[in-house]
Short mmCIF file of C-alpha atoms (C1' of nucleotides) in Angstrom, two decimals:
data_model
loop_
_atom_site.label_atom_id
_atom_site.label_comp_id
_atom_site.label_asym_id
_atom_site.label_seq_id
_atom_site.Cartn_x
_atom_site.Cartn_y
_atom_site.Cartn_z
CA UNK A 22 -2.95 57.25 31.51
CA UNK A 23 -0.14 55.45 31.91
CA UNK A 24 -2.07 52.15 31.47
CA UNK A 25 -0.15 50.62 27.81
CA UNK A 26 3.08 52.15 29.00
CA UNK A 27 2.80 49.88 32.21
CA UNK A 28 2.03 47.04 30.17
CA UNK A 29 4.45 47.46 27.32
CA UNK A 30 7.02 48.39 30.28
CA UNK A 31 5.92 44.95 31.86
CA UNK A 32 6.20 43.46 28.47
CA UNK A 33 9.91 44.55 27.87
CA UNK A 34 11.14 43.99 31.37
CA UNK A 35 10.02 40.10 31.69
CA UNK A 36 10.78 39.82 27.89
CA UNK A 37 14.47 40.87 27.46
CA UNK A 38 15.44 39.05 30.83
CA UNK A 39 14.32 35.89 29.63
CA UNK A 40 15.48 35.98 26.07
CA UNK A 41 18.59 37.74 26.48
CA UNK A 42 19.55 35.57 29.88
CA UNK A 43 17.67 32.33 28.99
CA UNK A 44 16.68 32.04 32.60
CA UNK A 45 13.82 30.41 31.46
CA UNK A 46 14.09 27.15 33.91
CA UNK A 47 15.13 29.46 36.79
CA UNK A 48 11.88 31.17 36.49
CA UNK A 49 8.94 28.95 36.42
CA UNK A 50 9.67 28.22 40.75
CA UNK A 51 11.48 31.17 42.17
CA UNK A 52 9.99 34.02 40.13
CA UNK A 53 6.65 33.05 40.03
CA UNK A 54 6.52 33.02 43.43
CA UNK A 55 7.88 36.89 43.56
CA UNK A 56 5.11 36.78 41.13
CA UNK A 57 2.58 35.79 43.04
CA UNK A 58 1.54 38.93 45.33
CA UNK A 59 -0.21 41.94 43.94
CA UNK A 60 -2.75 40.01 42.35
CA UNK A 61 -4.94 40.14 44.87
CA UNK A 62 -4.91 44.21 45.00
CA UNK A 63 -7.64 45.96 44.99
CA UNK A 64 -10.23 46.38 42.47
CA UNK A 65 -9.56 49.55 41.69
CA UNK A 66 -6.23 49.27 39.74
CA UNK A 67 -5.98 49.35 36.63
CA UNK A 68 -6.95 46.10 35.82
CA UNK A 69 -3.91 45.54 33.18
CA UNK A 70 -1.03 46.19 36.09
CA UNK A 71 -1.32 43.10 38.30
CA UNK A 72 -3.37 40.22 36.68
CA UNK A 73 -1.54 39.40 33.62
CA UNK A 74 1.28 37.86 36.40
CA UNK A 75 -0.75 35.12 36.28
CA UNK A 76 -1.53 34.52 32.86
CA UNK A 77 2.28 35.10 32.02
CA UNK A 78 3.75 31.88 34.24
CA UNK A 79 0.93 30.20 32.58
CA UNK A 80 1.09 30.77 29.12
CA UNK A 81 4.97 30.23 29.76
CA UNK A 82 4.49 26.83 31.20
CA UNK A 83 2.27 25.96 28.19
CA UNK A 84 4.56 27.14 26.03
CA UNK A 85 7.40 24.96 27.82
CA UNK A 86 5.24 21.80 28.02
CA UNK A 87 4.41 22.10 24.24
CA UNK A 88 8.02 22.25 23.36
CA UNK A 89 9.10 19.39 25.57
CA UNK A 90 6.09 17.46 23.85
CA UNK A 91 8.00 18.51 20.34
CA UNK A 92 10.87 17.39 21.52
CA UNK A 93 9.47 14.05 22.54
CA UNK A 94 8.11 13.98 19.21
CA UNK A 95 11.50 14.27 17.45
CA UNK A 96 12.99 11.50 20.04
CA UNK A 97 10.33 9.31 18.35
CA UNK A 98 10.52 9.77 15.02
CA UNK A 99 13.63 8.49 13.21
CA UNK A 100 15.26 10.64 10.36
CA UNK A 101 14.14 14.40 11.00
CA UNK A 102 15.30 16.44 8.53
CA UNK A 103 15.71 19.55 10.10
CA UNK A 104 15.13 20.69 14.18
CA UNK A 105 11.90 22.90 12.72
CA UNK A 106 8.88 23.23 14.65
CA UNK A 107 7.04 22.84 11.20
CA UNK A 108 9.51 20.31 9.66
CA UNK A 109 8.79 18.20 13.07
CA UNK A 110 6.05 17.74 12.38
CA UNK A 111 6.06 17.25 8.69
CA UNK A 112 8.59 14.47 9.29
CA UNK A 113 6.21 12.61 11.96
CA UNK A 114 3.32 13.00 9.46
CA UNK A 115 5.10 11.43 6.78
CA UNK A 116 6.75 8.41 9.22
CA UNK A 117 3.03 8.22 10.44
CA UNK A 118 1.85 7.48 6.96
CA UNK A 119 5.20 5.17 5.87
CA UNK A 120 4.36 2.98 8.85
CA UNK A 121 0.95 3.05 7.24
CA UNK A 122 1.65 1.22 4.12
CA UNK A 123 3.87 -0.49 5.95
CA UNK A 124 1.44 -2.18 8.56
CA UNK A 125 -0.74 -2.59 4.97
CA UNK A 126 1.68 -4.08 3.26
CA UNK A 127 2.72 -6.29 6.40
CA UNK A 128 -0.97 -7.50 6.70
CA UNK A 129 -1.44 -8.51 3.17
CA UNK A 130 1.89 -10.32 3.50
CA UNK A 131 0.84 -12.33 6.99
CA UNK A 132 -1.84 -13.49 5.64
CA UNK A 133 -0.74 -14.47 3.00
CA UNK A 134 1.74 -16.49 5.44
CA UNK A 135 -1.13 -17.65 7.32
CA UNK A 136 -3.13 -19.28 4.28
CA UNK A 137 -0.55 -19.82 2.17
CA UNK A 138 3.54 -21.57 1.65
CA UNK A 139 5.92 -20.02 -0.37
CA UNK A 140 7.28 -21.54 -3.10
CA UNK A 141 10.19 -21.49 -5.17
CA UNK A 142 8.65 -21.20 -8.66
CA UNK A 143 8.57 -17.50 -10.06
CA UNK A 144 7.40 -18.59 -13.24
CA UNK A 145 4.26 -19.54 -11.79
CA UNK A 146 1.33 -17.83 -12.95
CA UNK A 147 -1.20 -16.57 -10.62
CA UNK A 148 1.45 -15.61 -7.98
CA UNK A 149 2.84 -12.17 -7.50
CA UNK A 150 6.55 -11.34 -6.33
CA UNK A 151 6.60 -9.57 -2.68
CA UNK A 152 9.34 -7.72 -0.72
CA UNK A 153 9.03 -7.50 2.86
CA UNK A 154 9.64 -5.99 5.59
CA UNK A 155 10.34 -3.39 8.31
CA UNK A 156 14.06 -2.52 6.72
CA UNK A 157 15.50 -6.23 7.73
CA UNK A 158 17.40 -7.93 4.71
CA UNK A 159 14.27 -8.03 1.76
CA UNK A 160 13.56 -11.59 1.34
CA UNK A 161 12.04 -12.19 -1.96
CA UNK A 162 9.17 -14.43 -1.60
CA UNK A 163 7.04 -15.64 -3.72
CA UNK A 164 3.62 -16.93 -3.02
CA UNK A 165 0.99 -19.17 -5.19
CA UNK A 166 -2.39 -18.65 -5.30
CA UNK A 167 -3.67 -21.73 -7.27
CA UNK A 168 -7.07 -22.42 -5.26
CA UNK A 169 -7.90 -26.04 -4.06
CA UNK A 170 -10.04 -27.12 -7.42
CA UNK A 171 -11.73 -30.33 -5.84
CA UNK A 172 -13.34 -32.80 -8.36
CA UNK A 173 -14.71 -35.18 -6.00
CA UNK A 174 -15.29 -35.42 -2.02
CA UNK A 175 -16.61 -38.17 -0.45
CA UNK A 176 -17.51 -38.47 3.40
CA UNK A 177 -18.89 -41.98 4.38
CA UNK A 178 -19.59 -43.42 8.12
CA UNK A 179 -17.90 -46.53 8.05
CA UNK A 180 -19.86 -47.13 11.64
CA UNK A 181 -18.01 -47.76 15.05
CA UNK A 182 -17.43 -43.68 14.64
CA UNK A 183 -14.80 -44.34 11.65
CA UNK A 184 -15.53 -41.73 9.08
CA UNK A 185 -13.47 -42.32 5.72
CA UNK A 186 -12.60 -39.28 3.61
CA UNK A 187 -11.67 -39.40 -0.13
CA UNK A 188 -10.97 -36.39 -1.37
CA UNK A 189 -9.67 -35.95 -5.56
CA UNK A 190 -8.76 -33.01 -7.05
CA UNK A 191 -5.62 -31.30 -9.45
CA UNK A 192 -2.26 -31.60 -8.62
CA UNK A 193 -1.71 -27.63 -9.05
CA UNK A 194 2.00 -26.59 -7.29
CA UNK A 195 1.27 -26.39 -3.42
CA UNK A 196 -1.97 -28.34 -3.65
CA UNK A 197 -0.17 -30.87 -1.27
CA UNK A 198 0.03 -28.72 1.15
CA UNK A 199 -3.23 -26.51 1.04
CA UNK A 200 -4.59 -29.96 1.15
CA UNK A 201 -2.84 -30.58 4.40
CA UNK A 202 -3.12 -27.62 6.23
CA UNK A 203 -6.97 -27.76 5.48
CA UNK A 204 -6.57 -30.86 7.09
CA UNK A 205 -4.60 -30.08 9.95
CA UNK A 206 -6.74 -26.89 10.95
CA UNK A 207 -9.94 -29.20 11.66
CA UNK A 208 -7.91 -31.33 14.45
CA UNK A 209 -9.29 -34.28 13.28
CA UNK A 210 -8.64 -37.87 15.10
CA UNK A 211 -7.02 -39.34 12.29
CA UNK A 212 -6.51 -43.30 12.12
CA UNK A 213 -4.69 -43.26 9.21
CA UNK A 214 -4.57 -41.58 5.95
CA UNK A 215 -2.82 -41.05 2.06
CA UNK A 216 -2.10 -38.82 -0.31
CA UNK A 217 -1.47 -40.07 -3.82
CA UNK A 218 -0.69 -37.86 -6.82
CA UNK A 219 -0.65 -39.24 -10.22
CA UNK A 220 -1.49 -37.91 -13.75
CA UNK A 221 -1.86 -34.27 -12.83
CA UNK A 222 -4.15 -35.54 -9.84
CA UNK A 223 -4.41 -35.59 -5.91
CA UNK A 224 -5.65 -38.38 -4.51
CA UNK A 225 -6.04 -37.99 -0.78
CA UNK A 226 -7.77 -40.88 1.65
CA UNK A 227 -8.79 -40.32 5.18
CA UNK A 228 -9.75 -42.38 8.12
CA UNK A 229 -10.29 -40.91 10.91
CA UNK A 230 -12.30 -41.19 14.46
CA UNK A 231 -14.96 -38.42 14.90
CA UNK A 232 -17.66 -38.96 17.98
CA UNK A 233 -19.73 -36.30 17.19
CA UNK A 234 -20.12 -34.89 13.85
CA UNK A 235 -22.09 -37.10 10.74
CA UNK A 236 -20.65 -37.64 7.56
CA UNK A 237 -22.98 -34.42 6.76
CA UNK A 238 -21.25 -32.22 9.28
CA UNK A 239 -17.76 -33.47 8.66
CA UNK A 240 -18.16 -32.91 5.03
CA UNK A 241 -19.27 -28.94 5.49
CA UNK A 242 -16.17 -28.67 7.72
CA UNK A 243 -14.17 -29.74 5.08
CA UNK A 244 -15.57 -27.98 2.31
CA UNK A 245 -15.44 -24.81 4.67
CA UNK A 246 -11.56 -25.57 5.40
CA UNK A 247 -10.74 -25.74 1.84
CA UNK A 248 -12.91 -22.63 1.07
CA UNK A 249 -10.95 -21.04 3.69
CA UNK A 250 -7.28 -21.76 2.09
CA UNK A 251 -8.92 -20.94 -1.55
CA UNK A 252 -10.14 -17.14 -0.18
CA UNK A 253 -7.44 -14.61 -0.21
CA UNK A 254 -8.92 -12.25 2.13
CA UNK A 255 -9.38 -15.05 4.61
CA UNK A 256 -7.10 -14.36 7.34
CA UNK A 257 -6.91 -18.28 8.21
CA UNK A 258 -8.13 -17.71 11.82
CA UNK A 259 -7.42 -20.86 12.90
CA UNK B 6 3.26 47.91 46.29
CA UNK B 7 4.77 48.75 42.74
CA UNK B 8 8.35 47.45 44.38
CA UNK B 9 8.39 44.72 42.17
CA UNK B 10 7.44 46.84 38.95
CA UNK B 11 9.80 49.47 39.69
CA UNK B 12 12.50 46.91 40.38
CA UNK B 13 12.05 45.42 36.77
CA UNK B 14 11.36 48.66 35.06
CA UNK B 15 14.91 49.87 36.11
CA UNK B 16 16.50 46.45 35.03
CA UNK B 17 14.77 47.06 31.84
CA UNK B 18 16.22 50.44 31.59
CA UNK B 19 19.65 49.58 32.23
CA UNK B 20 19.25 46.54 30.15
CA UNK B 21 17.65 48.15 27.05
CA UNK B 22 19.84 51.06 27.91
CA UNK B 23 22.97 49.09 27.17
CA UNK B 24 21.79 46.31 24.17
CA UNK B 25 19.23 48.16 22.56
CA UNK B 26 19.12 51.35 20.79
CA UNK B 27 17.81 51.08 17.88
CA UNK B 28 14.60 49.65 19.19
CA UNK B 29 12.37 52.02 18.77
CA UNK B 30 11.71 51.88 15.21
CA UNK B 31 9.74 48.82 15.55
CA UNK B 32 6.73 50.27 17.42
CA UNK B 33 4.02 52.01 15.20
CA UNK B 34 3.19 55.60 15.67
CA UNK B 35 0.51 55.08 18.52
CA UNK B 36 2.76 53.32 20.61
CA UNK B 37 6.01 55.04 20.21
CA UNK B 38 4.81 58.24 20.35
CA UNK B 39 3.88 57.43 24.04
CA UNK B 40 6.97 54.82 24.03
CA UNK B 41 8.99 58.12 23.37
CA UNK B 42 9.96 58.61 26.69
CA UNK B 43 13.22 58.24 27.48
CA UNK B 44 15.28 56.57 24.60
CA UNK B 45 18.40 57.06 24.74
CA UNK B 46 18.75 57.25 21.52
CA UNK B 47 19.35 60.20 20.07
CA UNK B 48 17.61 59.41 16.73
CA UNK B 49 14.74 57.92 18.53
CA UNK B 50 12.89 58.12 15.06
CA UNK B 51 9.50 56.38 14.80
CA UNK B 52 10.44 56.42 10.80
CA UNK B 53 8.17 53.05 10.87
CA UNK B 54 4.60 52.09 10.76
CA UNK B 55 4.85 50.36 7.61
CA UNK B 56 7.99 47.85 7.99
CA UNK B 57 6.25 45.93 10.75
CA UNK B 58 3.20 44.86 8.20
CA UNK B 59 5.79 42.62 6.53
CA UNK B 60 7.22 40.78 9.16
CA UNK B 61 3.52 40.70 10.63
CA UNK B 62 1.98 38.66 7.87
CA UNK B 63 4.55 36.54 7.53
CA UNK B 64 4.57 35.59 10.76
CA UNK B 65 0.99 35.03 10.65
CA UNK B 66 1.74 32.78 7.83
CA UNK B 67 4.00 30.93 9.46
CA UNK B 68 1.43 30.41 12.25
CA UNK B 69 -0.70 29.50 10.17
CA UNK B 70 1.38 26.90 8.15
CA UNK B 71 2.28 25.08 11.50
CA UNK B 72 -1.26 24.95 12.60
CA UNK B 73 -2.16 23.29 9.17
CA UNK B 74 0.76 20.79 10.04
CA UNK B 75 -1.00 19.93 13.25
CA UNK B 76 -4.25 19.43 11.73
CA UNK B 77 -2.49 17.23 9.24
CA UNK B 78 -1.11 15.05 12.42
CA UNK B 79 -4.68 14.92 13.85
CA UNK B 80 -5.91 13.45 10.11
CA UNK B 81 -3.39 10.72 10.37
CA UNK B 82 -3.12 9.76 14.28
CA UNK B 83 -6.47 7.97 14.69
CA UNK B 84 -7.79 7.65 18.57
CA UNK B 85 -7.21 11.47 18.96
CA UNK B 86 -8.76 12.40 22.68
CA UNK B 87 -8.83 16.02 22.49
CA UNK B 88 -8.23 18.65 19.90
CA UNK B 89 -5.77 20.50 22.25
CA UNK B 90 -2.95 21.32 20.29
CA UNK B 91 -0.63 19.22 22.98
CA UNK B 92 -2.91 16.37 23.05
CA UNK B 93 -2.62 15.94 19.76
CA UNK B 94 0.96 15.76 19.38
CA UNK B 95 0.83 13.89 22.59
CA UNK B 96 -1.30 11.15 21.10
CA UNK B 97 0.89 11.33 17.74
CA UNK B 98 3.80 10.66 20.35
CA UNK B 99 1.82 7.41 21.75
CA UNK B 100 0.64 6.28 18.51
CA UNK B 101 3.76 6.09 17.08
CA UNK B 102 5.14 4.60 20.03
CA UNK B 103 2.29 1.55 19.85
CA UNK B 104 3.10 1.42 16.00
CA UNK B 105 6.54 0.90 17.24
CA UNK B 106 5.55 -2.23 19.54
CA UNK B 107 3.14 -3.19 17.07
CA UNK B 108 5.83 -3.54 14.42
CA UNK B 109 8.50 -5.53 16.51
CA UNK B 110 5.93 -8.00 17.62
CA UNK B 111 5.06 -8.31 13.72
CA UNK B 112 8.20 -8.89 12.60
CA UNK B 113 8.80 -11.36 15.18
CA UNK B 114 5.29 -13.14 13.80
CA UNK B 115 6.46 -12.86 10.32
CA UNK B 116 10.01 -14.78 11.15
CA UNK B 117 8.18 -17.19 12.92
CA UNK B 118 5.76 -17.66 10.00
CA UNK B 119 8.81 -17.49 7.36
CA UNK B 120 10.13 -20.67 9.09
CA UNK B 121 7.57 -22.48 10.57
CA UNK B 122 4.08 -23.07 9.98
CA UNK B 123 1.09 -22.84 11.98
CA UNK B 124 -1.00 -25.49 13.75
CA UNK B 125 -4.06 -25.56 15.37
CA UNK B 126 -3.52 -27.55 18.62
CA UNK B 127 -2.82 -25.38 21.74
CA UNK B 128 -1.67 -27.97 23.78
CA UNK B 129 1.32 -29.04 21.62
CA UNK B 130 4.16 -29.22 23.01
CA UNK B 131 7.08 -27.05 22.33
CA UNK B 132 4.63 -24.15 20.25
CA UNK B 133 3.90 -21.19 21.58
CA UNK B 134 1.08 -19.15 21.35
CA UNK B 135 1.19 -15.42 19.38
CA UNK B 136 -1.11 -13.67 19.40
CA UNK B 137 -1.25 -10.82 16.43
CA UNK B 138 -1.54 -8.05 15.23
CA UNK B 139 -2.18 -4.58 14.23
CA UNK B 140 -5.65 -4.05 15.62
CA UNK B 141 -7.77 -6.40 13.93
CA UNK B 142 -9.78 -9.10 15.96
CA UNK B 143 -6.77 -11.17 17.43
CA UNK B 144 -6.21 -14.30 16.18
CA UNK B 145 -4.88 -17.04 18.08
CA UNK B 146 -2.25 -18.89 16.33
CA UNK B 147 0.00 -21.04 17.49
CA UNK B 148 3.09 -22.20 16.24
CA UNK B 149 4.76 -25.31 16.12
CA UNK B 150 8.14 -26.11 15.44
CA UNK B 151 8.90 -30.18 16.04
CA UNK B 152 11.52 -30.72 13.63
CA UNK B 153 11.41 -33.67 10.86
CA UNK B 154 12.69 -36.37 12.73
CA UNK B 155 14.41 -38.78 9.46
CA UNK B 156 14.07 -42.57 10.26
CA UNK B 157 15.52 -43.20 7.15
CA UNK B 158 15.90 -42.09 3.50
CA UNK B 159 16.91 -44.05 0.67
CA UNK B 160 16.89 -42.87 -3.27
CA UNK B 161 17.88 -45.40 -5.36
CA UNK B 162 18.45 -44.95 -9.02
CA UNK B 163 15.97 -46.95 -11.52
CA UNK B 164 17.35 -46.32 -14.96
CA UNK B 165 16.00 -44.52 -17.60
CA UNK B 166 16.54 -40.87 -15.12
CA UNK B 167 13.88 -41.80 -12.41
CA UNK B 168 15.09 -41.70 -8.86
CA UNK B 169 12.87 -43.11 -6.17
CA UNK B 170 12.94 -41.49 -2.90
CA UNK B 171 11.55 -43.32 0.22
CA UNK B 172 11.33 -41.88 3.43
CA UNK B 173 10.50 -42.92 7.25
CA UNK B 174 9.75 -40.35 9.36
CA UNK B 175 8.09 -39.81 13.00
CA UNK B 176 4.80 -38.12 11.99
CA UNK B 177 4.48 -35.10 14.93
CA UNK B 178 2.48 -32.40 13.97
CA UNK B 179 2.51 -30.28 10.60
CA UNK B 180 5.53 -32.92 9.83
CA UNK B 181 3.41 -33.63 6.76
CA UNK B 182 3.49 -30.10 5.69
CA UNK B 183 7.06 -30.07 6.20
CA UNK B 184 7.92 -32.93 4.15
CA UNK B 185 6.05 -31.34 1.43
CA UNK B 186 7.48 -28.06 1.33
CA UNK B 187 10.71 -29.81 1.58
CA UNK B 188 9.73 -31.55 -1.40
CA UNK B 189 8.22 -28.93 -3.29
CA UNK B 190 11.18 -26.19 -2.67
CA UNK B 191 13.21 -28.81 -4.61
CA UNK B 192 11.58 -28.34 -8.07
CA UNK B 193 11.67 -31.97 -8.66
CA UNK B 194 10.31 -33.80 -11.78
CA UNK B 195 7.81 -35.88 -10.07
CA UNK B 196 6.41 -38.45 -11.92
CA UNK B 197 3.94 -40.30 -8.89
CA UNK B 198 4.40 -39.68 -5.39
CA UNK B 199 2.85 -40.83 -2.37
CA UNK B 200 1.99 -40.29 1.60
CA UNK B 201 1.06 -42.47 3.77
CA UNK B 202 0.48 -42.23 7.71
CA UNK B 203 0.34 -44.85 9.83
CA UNK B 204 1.50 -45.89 12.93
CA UNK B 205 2.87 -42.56 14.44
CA UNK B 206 5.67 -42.87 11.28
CA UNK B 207 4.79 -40.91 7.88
CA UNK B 208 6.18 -43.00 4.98
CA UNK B 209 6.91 -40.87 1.97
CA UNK B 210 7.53 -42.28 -1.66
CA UNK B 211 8.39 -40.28 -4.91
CA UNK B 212 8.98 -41.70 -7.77
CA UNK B 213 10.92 -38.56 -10.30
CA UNK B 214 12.64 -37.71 -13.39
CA UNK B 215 15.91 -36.59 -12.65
CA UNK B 216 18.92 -35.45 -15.34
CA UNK B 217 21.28 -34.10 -13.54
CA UNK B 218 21.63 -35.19 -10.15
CA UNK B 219 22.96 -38.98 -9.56
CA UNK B 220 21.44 -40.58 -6.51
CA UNK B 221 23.87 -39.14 -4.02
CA UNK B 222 23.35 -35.66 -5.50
CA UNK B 223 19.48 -35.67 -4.87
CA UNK B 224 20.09 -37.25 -1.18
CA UNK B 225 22.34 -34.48 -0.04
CA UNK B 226 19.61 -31.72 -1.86
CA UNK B 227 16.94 -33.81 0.22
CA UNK B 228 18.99 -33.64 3.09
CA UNK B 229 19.58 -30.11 3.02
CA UNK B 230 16.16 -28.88 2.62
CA UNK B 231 14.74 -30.73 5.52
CA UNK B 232 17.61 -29.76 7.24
CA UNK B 233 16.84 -25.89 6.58
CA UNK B 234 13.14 -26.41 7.49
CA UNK B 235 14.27 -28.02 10.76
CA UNK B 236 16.33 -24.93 11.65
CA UNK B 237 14.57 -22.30 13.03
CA UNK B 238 16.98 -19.79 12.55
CA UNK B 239 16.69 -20.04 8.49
CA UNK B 240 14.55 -17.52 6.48
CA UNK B 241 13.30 -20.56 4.23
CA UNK B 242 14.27 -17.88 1.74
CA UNK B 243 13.77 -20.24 -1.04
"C1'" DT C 25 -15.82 33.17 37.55
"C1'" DA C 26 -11.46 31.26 37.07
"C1'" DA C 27 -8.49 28.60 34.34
"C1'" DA C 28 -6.95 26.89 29.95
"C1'" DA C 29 -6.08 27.24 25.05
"C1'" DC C 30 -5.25 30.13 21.46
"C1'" DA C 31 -3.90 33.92 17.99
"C1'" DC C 32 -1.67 37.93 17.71
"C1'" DG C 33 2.16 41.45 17.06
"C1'" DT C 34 6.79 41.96 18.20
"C1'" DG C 35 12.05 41.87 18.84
"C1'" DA C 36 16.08 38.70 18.92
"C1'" DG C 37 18.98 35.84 16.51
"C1'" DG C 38 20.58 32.57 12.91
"C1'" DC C 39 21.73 31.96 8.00
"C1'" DT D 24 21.18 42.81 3.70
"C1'" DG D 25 16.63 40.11 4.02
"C1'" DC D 26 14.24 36.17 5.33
"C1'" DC D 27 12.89 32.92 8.59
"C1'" DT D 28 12.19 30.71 13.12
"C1'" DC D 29 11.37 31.32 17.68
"C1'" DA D 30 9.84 32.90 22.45
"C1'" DC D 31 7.70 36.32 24.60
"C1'" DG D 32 3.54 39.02 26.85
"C1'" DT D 33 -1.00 40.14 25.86
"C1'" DG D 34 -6.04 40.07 24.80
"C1'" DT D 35 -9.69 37.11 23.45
"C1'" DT D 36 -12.22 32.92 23.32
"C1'" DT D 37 -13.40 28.44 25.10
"C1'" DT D 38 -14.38 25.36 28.88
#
DNA sequence: TAAAACACGTGAGGC
DNA sequence: TGCCTCACGTGTTTT
């Protein structure tokens, strides 16, 4: 008969002592163990007296752990608006999703670092104006994305494992360099070699040492290095 | 055995006694009617039943707002273990966190990329080796940063506005590249140029159209730009 | 079956 | 005042 009066008296006794004391850390040790006892009683009780003990220093803990993992939230997040619950985690959605397009934004700009050069020309056409990143000083930056437009490769064995290259194609801005970096990434044993540019053209000669590949071979590596630098989604893995 | 109970049910008196009398009102009829007991309050009226309905649903609202929240945290924290309510905002803790690593060792790449340029030997010496970023199938790169190493640079003046420019330099690794940024962040008027490598020394001739700039001007631009490429400190904002 | 996670109604307190 | 956030104890569901 007196079963909801126990509980509700139960209720209101551990309830106003913690909220209007705040003994809250005091508790989870020393009271739980004054807790403890009486669970065990017999079966006969009514069942609502003695086992909600249990559940209470329980739920309590999960309570506290939840909050401390709020508050490690907040420590993480920069610029929370208010100390919500709610707004917590509104704020740590929203710096989730800001260091989203960041990290996007970041990518497309690495590699665009890792196939391409900047340049200084912001006239040019086919290049687009980027400002990066992560809050330092914005750099403006702008890239090129002429592609490598070859008009003539030649590979020829020149025997005793020389291989000569001679490579023509348009003097676009950053062309030069593509060229070399293309180049460069197949760590070739170069003898000796030249880069020309006249009338609107790139002239580039290579000798160079190779002991295993053919003309054949060295000629698809090339071609494949240049492809490489002229693909914009290429991340230049090299 | 009810020691404990009876203990905490005459705090609560007390307790309630002194800071509360105006409590009653809250519980609906069912429960205050056997609540009734002993209120001190002399105008222990249950006048409620109907105010609590408000605060209920809002509450439940509210509860349901911040759940909402956390299921908008699980859509944007990938890698989530469990759907415990603490295990997600757990792994929204750590994934910010690695975000957090993720972006300093990015912005470190990106400095190194603004400055330098990438090469493809590993065992070069004074390069180190980064490896990057955000997820995606690591790519080795490594970096090198041998500085342009001048044997000597003359630009002589030819009449009619064109400048040659000859240049000696050691040819280490990516110096190539280096002399043709250099070259190209100057927005010259180049009429022919040429590279040639030979010998471990890269010989560099350009012949240009120049208006402005006397011979000394052009040297000290020349100057300058290798110079910022060779420091590693500069942003190569240009 | 016991423990853990959760939703609920509720009073306190801040504004 | 009224609204809102919070912590609490409790019963139910999940594991």
């Amino acid at each position: 008969m007196e079963n909801i009066d126990d509980e509700y008296r139960n209720y209101w006794e551990t309830n106003t002592f913690l909220q209007t004391e705040e003994l809250d850390c005091y508790f989870d040790e020393s009271m739980s163990v004054s807790y403890e006892y009486e669970s065990s009683s017999p079966e006969g009780m009514q069942s609502s007296s003695s086992p909600p003990s249990k559940n209470i220093v329980s739920e309590r803990n999960r309570r506290k752990k939840l909050n401390e993992k709020l508050y490690a939230l907040r420590s993480v997040v920069p610029n929370i608006t208010k100390m919500d619950k709610a707004s917590t985690i509104r704020d740590a959605i929203e710096y989730i999703k800001s260091l989203h397009s960041e990290e996007k934004k970041i990518k497309a700009e690495i590699s665009e670092l890792e196939r391409g050069i900047m340049t200084s020309s912001p006239n040019s056409a086919n290049s687009e104006v980027i400002t990066s990143c992560c809050k330092r000083k914005r750099t403006k930056m702008v890239r090129c994305h002429d592609p490598i437009e070859v008009i003539e490769l030649r590979v020829s064995n020149m025997g005793e494992k020389t291989i000569v290259v001679s490579l023509e194609c348009n003097n676009k801005r950053d062309t030069i360099i593509k060229l070399c970096k293309a180049f460069e990434s197949l760590n070739l044993k170069i003898i000796t070699s030249s880069i020309n540019a006249f009338s609107g053209r790139l002239f580039k000669t290579v000798f160079l040492q190779d002991d295993e590949d053919d003309e054949n071979d060295l000629r698809v590596k090339i071609e494949d290095a240049i492809a490489a630098l002229n693909n914009p989604d290429s991340p230049m893995s090299y």
